[in-house]
Coordinates of C-alpha atoms in Angstrom, one line a residue:
Chain L
M27 CA 135.3 146.6 124.8
S28 CA 135.6 145.5 128.0
S29 CA 139.6 146.0 127.8
L30 CA 139.2 149.7 126.7
K31 CA 136.8 150.1 129.8
L32 CA 139.2 148.7 132.0
S33 CA 142.0 150.8 130.6
R34 CA 140.0 154.1 130.9
R35 CA 139.3 153.2 134.4
G36 CA 142.9 152.4 135.0
F37 CA 143.8 155.6 133.5
V38 CA 141.3 157.6 136.0
A39 CA 142.6 155.6 138.8
A40 CA 146.4 156.4 138.1
A41 CA 145.4 160.2 137.3
S42 CA 143.9 160.5 140.6
A43 CA 146.3 158.6 142.5
A44 CA 148.8 160.8 141.0
T45 CA 147.0 164.2 142.0
A46 CA 145.5 162.9 145.0
A47 CA 146.4 166.2 147.1
L48 CA 144.2 168.3 144.7
P49 CA 140.6 169.2 145.3
V50 CA 138.2 166.5 143.8
L51 CA 136.6 169.0 141.7
G52 CA 138.2 169.8 138.2
R53 CA 140.7 167.0 138.4
S54 CA 139.3 164.4 136.0
A55 CA 140.5 163.7 132.7
F56 CA 137.1 163.8 130.9
A57 CA 134.6 166.2 130.6
A58 CA 132.0 165.4 133.4
E59 CA 128.7 166.9 134.1
T60 CA 128.5 169.3 137.3
V61 CA 125.4 169.3 139.2
D62 CA 124.6 170.1 143.0
V63 CA 123.8 166.3 144.0
I64 CA 124.3 162.9 142.5
V65 CA 121.7 160.5 143.5
V66 CA 122.8 156.8 143.1
G67 CA 120.1 154.8 142.3
G68 CA 116.6 155.0 141.1
G69 CA 114.3 153.2 143.6
L70 CA 111.9 154.9 146.0
S71 CA 114.5 156.5 148.1
G72 CA 116.5 157.9 145.4
L73 CA 113.7 159.2 143.4
H74 CA 112.0 160.9 146.6
A75 CA 115.5 162.3 147.2
A76 CA 116.2 163.6 143.9
L77 CA 112.4 165.3 143.8
T78 CA 112.7 166.7 147.4
L79 CA 116.1 168.2 146.4
Q80 CA 114.7 169.5 143.7
E81 CA 111.8 171.2 145.2
L82 CA 114.5 172.5 147.9
G83 CA 116.0 174.3 145.1
L84 CA 119.1 172.0 144.4
R85 CA 120.0 170.7 141.1
A86 CA 119.9 166.6 141.3
I87 CA 120.1 163.8 138.9
V88 CA 119.7 160.3 139.7
L89 CA 122.1 157.6 138.3
E90 CA 120.1 154.1 138.1
A91 CA 121.8 151.1 136.7
G92 CA 119.0 148.9 135.5
A93 CA 116.8 149.9 132.6
Q94 CA 114.0 151.2 134.5
A95 CA 113.4 153.1 137.6
G96 CA 111.5 151.2 140.7
G97 CA 114.4 149.0 142.7
R98 CA 112.5 146.5 144.7
V99 CA 109.1 148.1 143.5
K100 CA 108.5 145.8 140.6
T101 CA 105.2 145.0 138.6
V102 CA 105.8 142.0 135.9
T103 CA 103.2 141.8 133.2
T104 CA 102.2 138.3 132.8
A105 CA 99.8 135.9 130.9
E106 CA 97.6 136.2 134.3
G107 CA 97.6 139.7 134.4
A108 CA 99.9 142.8 136.3
I109 CA 101.8 140.9 139.3
D110 CA 103.8 142.9 142.0
V111 CA 106.6 140.7 143.0
G112 CA 108.4 143.5 145.2
A113 CA 107.1 146.0 147.8
S114 CA 103.5 146.2 147.3
Q115 CA 101.7 146.7 150.6
I116 CA 100.8 150.2 151.7
G117 CA 99.4 150.6 155.4
R118 CA 97.3 153.6 156.7
S119 CA 100.6 154.9 158.4
Y120 CA 102.5 155.1 155.0
A121 CA 101.7 158.9 155.1
R122 CA 104.7 159.9 152.4
V123 CA 103.6 157.1 150.0
I124 CA 100.2 158.0 150.3
K125 CA 100.7 161.6 149.7
A126 CA 102.5 160.4 146.8
C127 CA 99.9 158.6 145.3
D128 CA 97.6 161.4 145.5
T129 CA 100.2 163.9 143.9
F130 CA 100.6 161.5 141.1
G131 CA 97.1 160.4 140.6
L132 CA 97.3 156.9 141.5
K133 CA 94.6 155.1 143.3
L134 CA 95.0 152.8 146.0
V135 CA 92.6 149.8 146.2
P136 CA 91.9 147.6 149.4
E137 CA 94.7 144.7 148.8
D138 CA 92.7 141.6 147.7
R139 CA 94.8 138.7 149.0
D140 CA 93.1 137.0 152.0
L141 CA 94.8 133.7 152.8
L142 CA 92.3 130.7 153.2
G143 CA 92.9 128.5 155.9
F144 CA 96.3 127.1 157.0
G145 CA 97.6 124.1 158.3
A146 CA 101.3 122.9 158.4
H147 CA 103.3 119.8 157.1
F148 CA 106.1 119.2 159.7
M149 CA 107.9 116.3 160.3
D150 CA 106.6 114.5 157.5
S151 CA 103.1 114.6 158.9
W152 CA 100.1 116.9 158.4
I153 CA 99.4 119.0 161.7
D154 CA 96.2 120.3 162.6
P155 CA 97.2 123.9 164.5
K156 CA 94.0 123.4 166.3
T157 CA 94.9 120.0 168.1
W158 CA 98.8 120.5 168.2
A159 CA 98.8 120.9 172.1
D160 CA 98.0 117.1 172.3
N161 CA 99.7 116.0 169.0
P162 CA 102.2 113.2 169.8
L163 CA 104.7 114.7 167.5
N164 CA 104.8 118.1 169.7
Q165 CA 108.1 117.6 171.9
C166 CA 107.5 121.2 173.2
V167 CA 107.4 121.5 177.0
G168 CA 104.5 123.4 179.0
E169 CA 102.9 126.5 177.6
E170 CA 105.0 126.2 174.6
R171 CA 103.0 123.3 173.6
A172 CA 100.0 125.5 172.8
I173 CA 101.5 127.5 170.0
P174 CA 101.0 126.7 166.7
P175 CA 104.3 125.0 165.2
M176 CA 104.4 127.4 162.2
L177 CA 103.9 130.4 164.5
M178 CA 106.6 129.2 167.2
G179 CA 109.5 132.1 165.9
Q180 CA 107.2 135.2 165.5
A181 CA 105.3 134.4 168.6
V182 CA 108.2 134.3 170.6
V183 CA 109.5 137.5 168.9
A184 CA 106.3 139.4 169.6
K185 CA 106.0 138.1 173.4
Y186 CA 109.5 139.7 174.5
N187 CA 109.4 142.8 172.6
P188 CA 110.2 145.5 175.0
L189 CA 110.3 148.3 172.8
H190 CA 107.5 151.1 173.0
E191 CA 108.9 154.0 170.7
L192 CA 109.7 153.5 167.3
E193 CA 113.3 154.6 167.6
D194 CA 113.9 152.3 170.9
W195 CA 115.5 149.7 168.9
L196 CA 118.4 152.3 168.3
D197 CA 118.3 153.3 171.9
P198 CA 121.7 151.9 173.7
R199 CA 119.4 151.4 176.5
F200 CA 118.2 148.2 174.7
G201 CA 121.8 147.2 173.6
T202 CA 121.7 144.3 175.5
Y203 CA 119.3 142.6 173.1
D204 CA 121.5 142.9 170.1
I205 CA 121.6 138.8 170.0
S206 CA 120.1 136.1 167.9
L207 CA 116.4 134.8 168.7
R208 CA 118.2 131.6 169.3
Q209 CA 120.0 133.2 172.4
L210 CA 116.8 134.7 173.7
M211 CA 115.3 131.5 173.6
E212 CA 118.1 129.9 175.5
Q213 CA 117.9 132.7 178.0
K214 CA 114.0 132.2 178.6
G215 CA 114.3 128.3 179.2
Y216 CA 112.8 127.5 176.0
S217 CA 113.0 123.5 175.1
A218 CA 115.4 122.5 172.3
A219 CA 111.8 121.2 170.3
A220 CA 110.5 124.9 170.8
I221 CA 113.9 126.6 169.3
K222 CA 113.6 124.0 166.4
L223 CA 110.5 125.3 165.6
A224 CA 111.1 128.8 165.8
S225 CA 114.1 128.0 163.2
Y226 CA 111.2 127.6 160.5
S227 CA 109.9 131.0 161.6
A228 CA 112.2 133.3 162.7
P229 CA 111.6 136.6 161.2
G230 CA 114.6 138.4 159.0
I231 CA 117.2 135.8 157.6
G232 CA 117.1 133.4 160.7
I233 CA 117.1 132.4 164.4
D234 CA 120.8 132.9 164.2
E235 CA 121.6 135.4 161.6
T236 CA 119.2 138.4 162.5
S237 CA 119.5 140.6 165.6
L238 CA 116.5 140.9 167.9
L239 CA 116.6 144.5 167.8
R240 CA 115.9 144.3 163.9
M241 CA 113.1 142.0 164.1
W242 CA 111.6 144.2 166.9
Q243 CA 112.1 147.3 164.8
E244 CA 109.4 145.8 162.6
D245 CA 107.2 144.8 165.2
T246 CA 107.0 147.9 166.9
R247 CA 106.2 149.8 163.6
T248 CA 103.5 147.4 162.7
A249 CA 101.8 148.1 166.0
L250 CA 101.9 151.9 165.1
D251 CA 100.2 150.7 161.6
K252 CA 97.4 149.1 163.6
K253 CA 97.0 151.9 165.8
L254 CA 96.3 154.2 163.1
G255 CA 93.2 152.0 162.0
G256 CA 91.5 152.8 165.4
P257 CA 89.7 150.5 167.4
A258 CA 89.3 147.1 165.8
T259 CA 85.6 146.7 165.0
Q260 CA 86.4 143.8 162.8
E261 CA 87.1 140.5 164.2
E262 CA 90.9 139.3 163.1
H263 CA 91.1 135.9 161.6
R264 CA 93.0 133.4 163.8
D265 CA 93.5 131.2 161.1
H266 CA 95.5 133.6 158.8
P267 CA 98.6 134.0 160.6
F268 CA 100.6 135.2 157.5
G269 CA 98.8 138.0 155.9
E270 CA 95.8 137.8 157.5
A271 CA 92.4 138.7 155.8
N272 CA 92.8 142.3 154.8
N273 CA 90.8 144.6 157.1
R274 CA 88.5 146.3 154.6
Q275 CA 87.0 149.0 157.3
Q276 CA 87.6 152.5 155.6
V277 CA 89.9 154.4 157.9
N278 CA 90.8 157.8 155.9
G279 CA 89.4 156.0 152.8
L280 CA 91.9 153.4 153.3
A281 CA 91.7 149.5 154.1
R282 CA 94.3 148.3 156.5
I283 CA 96.2 147.1 153.3
S284 CA 96.4 149.0 150.1
N285 CA 97.8 148.4 146.9
I286 CA 98.2 150.4 144.0
E287 CA 95.4 149.9 141.4
G288 CA 97.3 148.5 137.9
G289 CA 100.6 147.7 140.0
C290 CA 103.0 149.4 142.2
Q291 CA 105.7 150.3 140.1
K292 CA 103.4 152.9 138.8
L293 CA 104.7 155.0 141.8
P294 CA 108.1 155.1 140.9
L295 CA 107.4 155.4 137.2
A296 CA 105.6 158.3 138.1
M297 CA 108.1 159.8 139.8
A298 CA 110.7 158.8 137.1
A299 CA 108.5 160.7 134.5
K300 CA 108.5 163.8 136.8
L301 CA 112.3 163.9 137.2
G302 CA 112.8 163.6 133.2
D303 CA 116.1 163.8 132.0
R304 CA 117.4 164.0 135.5
L305 CA 117.0 160.3 135.8
R306 CA 119.8 158.5 133.6
L307 CA 119.1 155.0 133.1
N308 CA 121.4 152.3 132.4
K309 CA 124.1 153.9 134.4
A310 CA 125.8 151.7 136.6
V311 CA 127.8 153.7 139.2
A312 CA 131.5 151.9 139.7
R313 CA 133.3 154.6 141.8
I314 CA 132.9 157.4 144.1
E315 CA 135.8 159.7 144.9
M316 CA 135.2 162.2 147.4
S317 CA 136.8 165.2 149.7
D318 CA 135.2 167.1 151.9
T319 CA 134.0 169.8 149.1
G320 CA 132.7 167.4 146.6
A321 CA 132.8 164.3 144.7
S322 CA 133.3 162.5 141.4
V323 CA 131.3 159.6 140.4
T324 CA 132.2 157.3 137.4
C325 CA 130.0 154.7 135.9
S326 CA 130.8 151.6 134.3
D327 CA 130.4 153.0 130.7
G328 CA 133.1 155.3 131.6
S329 CA 130.8 158.6 132.0
A330 CA 131.7 160.8 134.9
Y331 CA 129.7 163.0 137.2
K332 CA 130.8 165.9 139.7
A333 CA 128.8 167.2 142.2
R334 CA 129.2 168.8 145.7
F335 CA 127.0 166.1 147.3
V336 CA 126.3 162.5 146.7
V337 CA 123.4 160.6 148.0
S338 CA 123.9 156.8 147.9
A339 CA 120.3 155.1 147.7
I340 CA 121.4 151.5 146.9
P341 CA 121.4 148.7 149.1
F342 CA 124.6 148.0 150.9
S343 CA 124.7 144.6 149.2
M344 CA 125.2 146.6 145.9
L345 CA 127.2 149.6 147.3
R346 CA 130.1 147.0 148.3
G347 CA 130.7 146.5 144.8
V348 CA 131.3 150.3 144.2
E349 CA 135.0 151.6 144.6
I350 CA 134.8 154.4 147.3
V351 CA 137.9 156.4 147.8
A352 CA 137.5 159.0 150.7
A353 CA 138.9 159.8 154.0
P354 CA 138.6 156.6 156.3
K355 CA 135.5 156.1 158.1
P356 CA 136.0 152.4 159.5
A357 CA 132.2 152.1 160.6
A358 CA 130.9 152.8 157.5
R359 CA 133.2 150.8 155.5
Q360 CA 132.2 148.0 158.0
A361 CA 128.7 148.5 157.5
I362 CA 128.6 148.8 153.7
A363 CA 130.8 145.4 153.6
R364 CA 129.2 143.4 156.4
M365 CA 125.4 144.2 156.4
P366 CA 123.7 140.8 155.6
Y367 CA 120.7 140.8 153.3
A368 CA 117.5 138.9 153.5
N369 CA 116.1 137.1 150.7
T370 CA 112.4 136.5 149.6
A371 CA 111.6 134.3 146.6
R372 CA 107.9 133.8 145.4
M373 CA 106.6 131.6 142.4
Y374 CA 103.1 133.1 141.6
V375 CA 100.9 130.5 140.2
T376 CA 97.3 130.0 139.2
V377 CA 95.4 126.8 140.4
E378 CA 93.0 125.9 137.8
K379 CA 90.6 124.3 140.3
P380 CA 90.9 124.1 144.0
F381 CA 92.9 120.8 144.9
W382 CA 92.1 121.3 148.6
L383 CA 88.6 120.7 147.8
E384 CA 89.5 117.2 146.5
D385 CA 92.4 116.2 149.1
G386 CA 90.3 117.7 152.1
L387 CA 93.7 119.1 153.5
P388 CA 94.1 123.0 154.4
P389 CA 94.5 125.3 151.2
S390 CA 97.4 127.1 152.7
F391 CA 100.4 125.6 154.7
S392 CA 103.6 126.0 156.1
T393 CA 106.3 123.4 156.0
D394 CA 109.7 122.7 157.5
G395 CA 111.1 121.9 153.8
P396 CA 112.7 123.6 150.9
M397 CA 109.3 125.1 149.7
G398 CA 108.5 127.1 152.3
M399 CA 104.9 128.2 152.5
F400 CA 101.9 127.7 149.9
W401 CA 99.6 130.7 150.1
A402 CA 96.1 129.4 148.7
I403 CA 94.5 133.0 148.0
D404 CA 90.6 133.6 148.5
N405 CA 88.9 134.2 145.1
H406 CA 85.8 135.0 147.1
K407 CA 83.7 132.2 145.2
G408 CA 85.4 128.9 146.4
T409 CA 85.5 127.1 143.4
G410 CA 87.2 127.7 140.1
A411 CA 90.8 129.3 139.5
H412 CA 92.7 130.6 142.3
R413 CA 95.7 132.6 142.6
A414 CA 98.5 131.2 144.7
M415 CA 102.1 131.6 145.7
I416 CA 105.0 129.6 146.7
V417 CA 106.4 131.8 149.5
M418 CA 110.3 131.5 150.7
V419 CA 111.7 133.7 153.2
G420 CA 114.3 133.2 155.7
N421 CA 116.9 130.7 155.4
V422 CA 114.5 128.6 152.9
A423 CA 114.8 131.9 150.7
Q424 CA 118.5 132.0 151.0
A425 CA 118.8 128.1 150.3
I426 CA 116.7 128.3 147.1
A427 CA 118.8 131.1 145.7
Q428 CA 121.9 128.6 145.6
R429 CA 120.0 126.0 143.4
P430 CA 120.5 126.2 139.8
G431 CA 118.4 128.6 138.6
A432 CA 116.7 126.8 135.1
G433 CA 115.2 124.0 137.3
V434 CA 113.8 126.1 140.4
E435 CA 110.5 126.3 139.0
Q436 CA 110.0 122.7 138.6
F437 CA 111.5 121.8 141.7
L438 CA 109.1 123.7 143.5
L439 CA 106.2 122.1 141.3
D440 CA 107.4 118.8 142.1
E441 CA 107.6 119.5 145.5
L442 CA 104.3 120.8 145.9
A443 CA 103.1 117.8 144.0
R444 CA 104.9 115.5 146.4
L445 CA 103.2 117.1 149.5
R446 CA 99.7 117.7 147.7
P447 CA 99.4 115.1 144.9
A448 CA 96.1 116.2 143.9
S449 CA 97.8 119.5 142.8
K450 CA 99.5 117.8 139.9
G451 CA 98.6 119.3 136.4
L452 CA 96.5 122.1 137.9
V453 CA 99.1 124.5 138.8
R454 CA 100.3 127.2 136.2
I455 CA 103.2 129.6 136.5
A456 CA 102.8 133.1 136.0
T457 CA 106.2 134.2 137.1
Y458 CA 109.0 133.6 139.6
K459 CA 110.8 136.1 141.4
D460 CA 114.3 135.6 143.7
W461 CA 115.2 138.8 145.0
L462 CA 118.7 137.6 145.8
R463 CA 119.4 136.2 142.3
D464 CA 118.6 140.0 140.9
P465 CA 122.0 141.3 140.3
L466 CA 120.7 144.8 140.7
Q467 CA 119.6 144.0 144.3
R468 CA 121.3 140.9 145.9
G469 CA 118.5 140.5 148.4
C470 CA 115.2 141.8 149.5
G471 CA 115.5 144.0 152.4
F472 CA 118.3 144.7 154.9
S473 CA 119.2 143.0 158.1
L474 CA 121.4 143.1 160.9
A475 CA 123.4 140.4 162.3
P476 CA 123.5 140.2 165.9
G477 CA 126.0 142.6 167.4
Q478 CA 125.7 145.0 164.4
V479 CA 123.0 147.4 165.8
N480 CA 125.9 148.0 168.6
A481 CA 128.5 147.9 166.0
F482 CA 127.1 150.3 163.3
A483 CA 123.5 150.5 163.1
R484 CA 123.2 153.6 165.2
T485 CA 126.0 155.7 163.2
M486 CA 126.1 154.2 159.8
V487 CA 123.7 156.8 158.3
E488 CA 125.6 159.8 159.3
P489 CA 127.2 161.7 155.9
W490 CA 130.5 160.4 155.1
Q491 CA 132.4 163.6 153.9
V492 CA 129.9 164.4 151.2
M493 CA 128.1 161.1 151.1
H494 CA 124.3 160.8 152.7
F495 CA 122.7 157.7 153.0
A496 CA 119.4 156.7 151.7
G497 CA 117.7 153.4 151.2
E498 CA 115.3 151.3 153.3
H499 CA 118.4 150.1 155.0
T500 CA 118.8 153.5 156.5
R501 CA 115.3 153.8 158.1
R502 CA 114.9 155.0 161.6
L503 CA 111.4 154.7 162.1
D504 CA 109.6 153.6 159.4
F505 CA 109.0 150.2 157.2
G506 CA 108.2 148.6 154.1
M507 CA 107.9 151.7 151.1
E508 CA 107.5 154.2 153.7
S509 CA 111.0 153.8 154.6
A510 CA 112.5 154.3 151.6
F511 CA 110.6 157.6 151.5
E512 CA 111.5 158.3 155.0
S513 CA 115.2 157.9 154.2
G514 CA 115.2 159.8 150.9
E515 CA 113.7 162.7 152.6
R516 CA 116.3 162.6 155.8
A517 CA 119.2 162.6 153.3
A518 CA 117.5 165.2 151.2
L519 CA 117.0 167.5 154.2
E520 CA 120.3 166.5 155.5
I521 CA 122.0 168.1 152.4
Y522 CA 120.0 171.3 152.3
G523 CA 121.2 172.0 155.9
R524 CA 124.6 171.9 154.5
A525 CA 124.4 173.4 151.2
Chain O
M3 CA 97.6 195.5 178.4
K4 CA 98.8 192.1 179.6
M5 CA 100.1 190.0 177.1
S6 CA 100.2 186.3 177.8
W7 CA 104.1 184.6 177.9
I8 CA 102.6 182.1 175.3
L9 CA 101.5 184.6 172.8
A10 CA 104.4 187.0 173.6
S11 CA 106.6 184.0 172.5
A12 CA 104.8 183.1 169.5
L13 CA 104.9 186.6 168.4
V14 CA 108.7 186.6 168.8
A15 CA 109.2 183.2 167.1
A16 CA 107.1 184.6 164.2
T17 CA 109.8 187.5 164.0
P18 CA 112.5 186.8 161.7
G19 CA 115.8 187.9 163.0
M20 CA 114.7 188.8 166.5
A21 CA 116.4 186.9 169.1
W22 CA 114.3 184.9 171.4
A23 CA 114.7 184.7 175.1
G24 CA 118.3 184.9 174.5
E25 CA 118.3 180.7 174.3
A26 CA 117.4 179.7 171.1
P27 CA 118.3 181.1 167.5
A28 CA 116.0 183.2 165.7
G29 CA 113.6 181.5 163.4
N30 CA 113.1 182.4 159.5
A31 CA 109.6 181.3 158.5
A32 CA 110.5 181.3 155.2
V33 CA 113.2 178.5 155.6
G34 CA 110.8 176.8 157.8
Q35 CA 108.3 176.4 155.3
K36 CA 110.8 174.9 153.1
L37 CA 111.7 172.6 156.1
F38 CA 107.7 171.7 156.4
I39 CA 108.4 169.2 153.2
Q40 CA 108.9 166.7 156.1
C41 CA 105.6 167.4 157.8
R42 CA 103.1 167.9 154.9
A43 CA 102.6 164.2 154.3
C44 CA 100.7 163.9 157.7
H45 CA 99.7 167.8 158.4
T46 CA 97.4 170.1 156.6
V47 CA 98.0 173.8 157.3
D48 CA 95.3 175.5 155.7
G49 CA 92.6 176.7 158.2
T50 CA 89.8 175.0 156.2
A51 CA 91.7 171.5 155.3
A52 CA 90.9 168.4 157.0
H53 CA 92.6 166.2 159.2
T54 CA 94.7 163.6 157.7
I55 CA 97.2 161.1 159.1
G56 CA 98.2 164.0 161.9
P57 CA 96.0 167.0 162.8
N58 CA 95.5 170.4 160.8
L59 CA 98.3 172.7 162.2
N60 CA 96.4 176.0 161.5
G61 CA 96.8 178.0 164.9
V62 CA 98.8 175.4 166.6
V63 CA 101.1 178.1 168.1
G64 CA 99.2 179.1 171.2
A65 CA 96.9 176.3 171.1
R66 CA 96.8 173.5 174.2
A67 CA 98.0 170.2 172.7
G68 CA 95.9 167.1 171.9
A69 CA 92.9 169.4 171.8
R70 CA 91.7 170.0 168.1
K71 CA 88.2 168.6 167.2
G72 CA 88.0 165.9 165.0
Y73 CA 91.3 164.3 165.2
A74 CA 92.0 161.1 167.2
Y75 CA 95.0 162.0 169.2
S76 CA 97.1 159.1 171.1
Q77 CA 95.9 159.0 174.6
A78 CA 99.7 160.4 175.6
M79 CA 98.9 163.4 173.8
A80 CA 96.0 164.1 174.9
A81 CA 97.0 163.6 178.4
S82 CA 100.2 165.6 178.1
G83 CA 98.7 169.2 179.5
L84 CA 101.2 170.8 177.1
V85 CA 100.4 174.5 175.7
W86 CA 102.2 174.6 172.1
N87 CA 104.8 177.6 172.5
A88 CA 108.2 178.1 171.5
K89 CA 109.7 176.2 174.2
T90 CA 107.3 173.5 174.0
L91 CA 107.5 173.0 170.5
D92 CA 111.3 173.1 170.9
R93 CA 111.4 170.1 172.9
F94 CA 108.7 168.2 171.2
L95 CA 110.3 168.8 167.7
T96 CA 113.6 167.9 169.2
R97 CA 112.3 164.1 169.5
P98 CA 108.6 164.0 169.9
S99 CA 108.8 160.4 171.6
T100 CA 111.1 161.9 174.3
A101 CA 108.9 164.8 174.8
V102 CA 105.4 162.7 174.7
P103 CA 106.3 159.1 175.1
G104 CA 103.1 157.1 173.6
T105 CA 102.8 159.8 170.7
K106 CA 101.6 158.7 167.4
M107 CA 103.7 161.0 165.4
A108 CA 106.1 158.5 163.7
F109 CA 108.9 161.3 163.3
A110 CA 112.8 161.2 164.3
G111 CA 112.9 164.8 165.1
I112 CA 115.0 167.7 164.0
A113 CA 118.5 167.6 165.3
A114 CA 119.9 171.5 164.3
P115 CA 118.2 174.3 167.0
K116 CA 118.3 176.6 164.2
A117 CA 115.9 174.3 161.7
R118 CA 113.6 173.6 164.7
A119 CA 113.4 177.6 165.1
D120 CA 112.9 178.0 161.4
M121 CA 110.3 175.5 161.7
I122 CA 108.6 177.0 164.9
A123 CA 108.7 180.5 163.2
Y124 CA 106.9 178.9 160.2
L125 CA 104.2 177.4 162.3
A126 CA 103.4 180.6 164.1
T127 CA 102.4 182.2 160.7
L128 CA 99.7 179.5 160.5
R129 CA 96.7 181.7 161.2
R130 CA 93.5 181.5 159.5

């Protein structure tokens, strides 16, 4: 079976090489379905691109490698109910997502994920953030001493953000900031102790791995979301540093953070239903061959499609596995090959009764160890079963993805029990998700290494012959699910402008 | 009767195929209506529709910027002193954050002059 596939693809490649001077269209030895636009990838950006193209009068099909649409929007059915293991948070400024939910009759409900009070387990000790400034373990200097240890990274990132407008992160005026958080902290004279603490809470992949401009893009966009909430009338909870208590004050009928009732994957599934047979599942694209007038796309099962345009709506972590035969475009090749991906891994659990009442330690906590954070979620009663998560981001998430798969869940339970013996026997696993290990994603979100904003981030979204780029990694102004919609819309309109 | 420059440009912009002051391509309102796909998540156009994330755009051409009742504009927009005509809209739609720094309109802009002209032509048709 696999040898047949190989020989077929080999034959196509040989045929292509022999006739390289001819236009792409009409070249394949196999009958290929011909459409206006082939969208590669059935996540939010690809689905939105296809639906928009269709509305603009162009015939588009979507080739999705998986058995289901949705990409990094994924709702898992567990014994504990439906759990969103991917994107789920919808802010008040997520205009296109909100509009799509309205169109498809999906109900937005205030997110019910307020975290119970936070502490920290650093340097083998339990640390109370309130008395950290006077803690003998605190080796920071001067003003740094007052910053809670688990907030150092994000506190420094926020403090020095010079960006005002949403597109400033791409403005060459700020190109000198295409450096790491460590470099910034060294420039600003932070102590070695503060830099070490920041390495546990740096946004993105890590203190050395991610450009400050990428961090500030999120930071600046977050500020806009807050602005749309109008003047804050509800006091923010200072002891909820990671996903603070939701602000349920209704602005335009929405809390600060909403979820889709019944699970967020309902949105891509509704979009998929609207596309009908124009969405092709289990179609992993293996090869894209382009000229200036058309493209031929071949899937790993040997099926072939032809179109005037292609939208790449898969992450570069996946596109780098697709053979692209096209005119030279070094910046695109470099971006596709080298863009790093961040990871998020989470273990979703139910705590049968609140062990924090028994051991007297803070319910939620950050660590400087391999389990990252433990988030205890308010059940609004205080007693009985609580939902909770072990949350790994940054380098902790990169590391957990390298552990042998079978033992990860037990390892995390054991690590929790080591730090919190009172949790033993009370924690039930609902599900576990590691996005770097997902063979169709290879990460939870794009990153840019120091130097890569200047090297290719500004131009990497420009069309490559007839291929246009969508996906959250091609965002310009937005973030989260909204950035997927932003990019799909952009790609569709770019093509409409050329068609 | 003296026709204001603003109204005149609005009328010109609304007329497909007519060159506008020799400096911008003529707009096609029908194409502009299609391009409005990228605006509609935030802006309603029907005269009776409510503001959503952005203000309702009925009657925008000829109107003073930041002046629609019932919409909470950014301070920058409210204080811009702009009047929306073909010229100011063209500049704003090129890159909103450059034309009105501090605007809360999260929109990258429309690069192609013809597409902006089409959009403005469509906006000029939005009359109660």
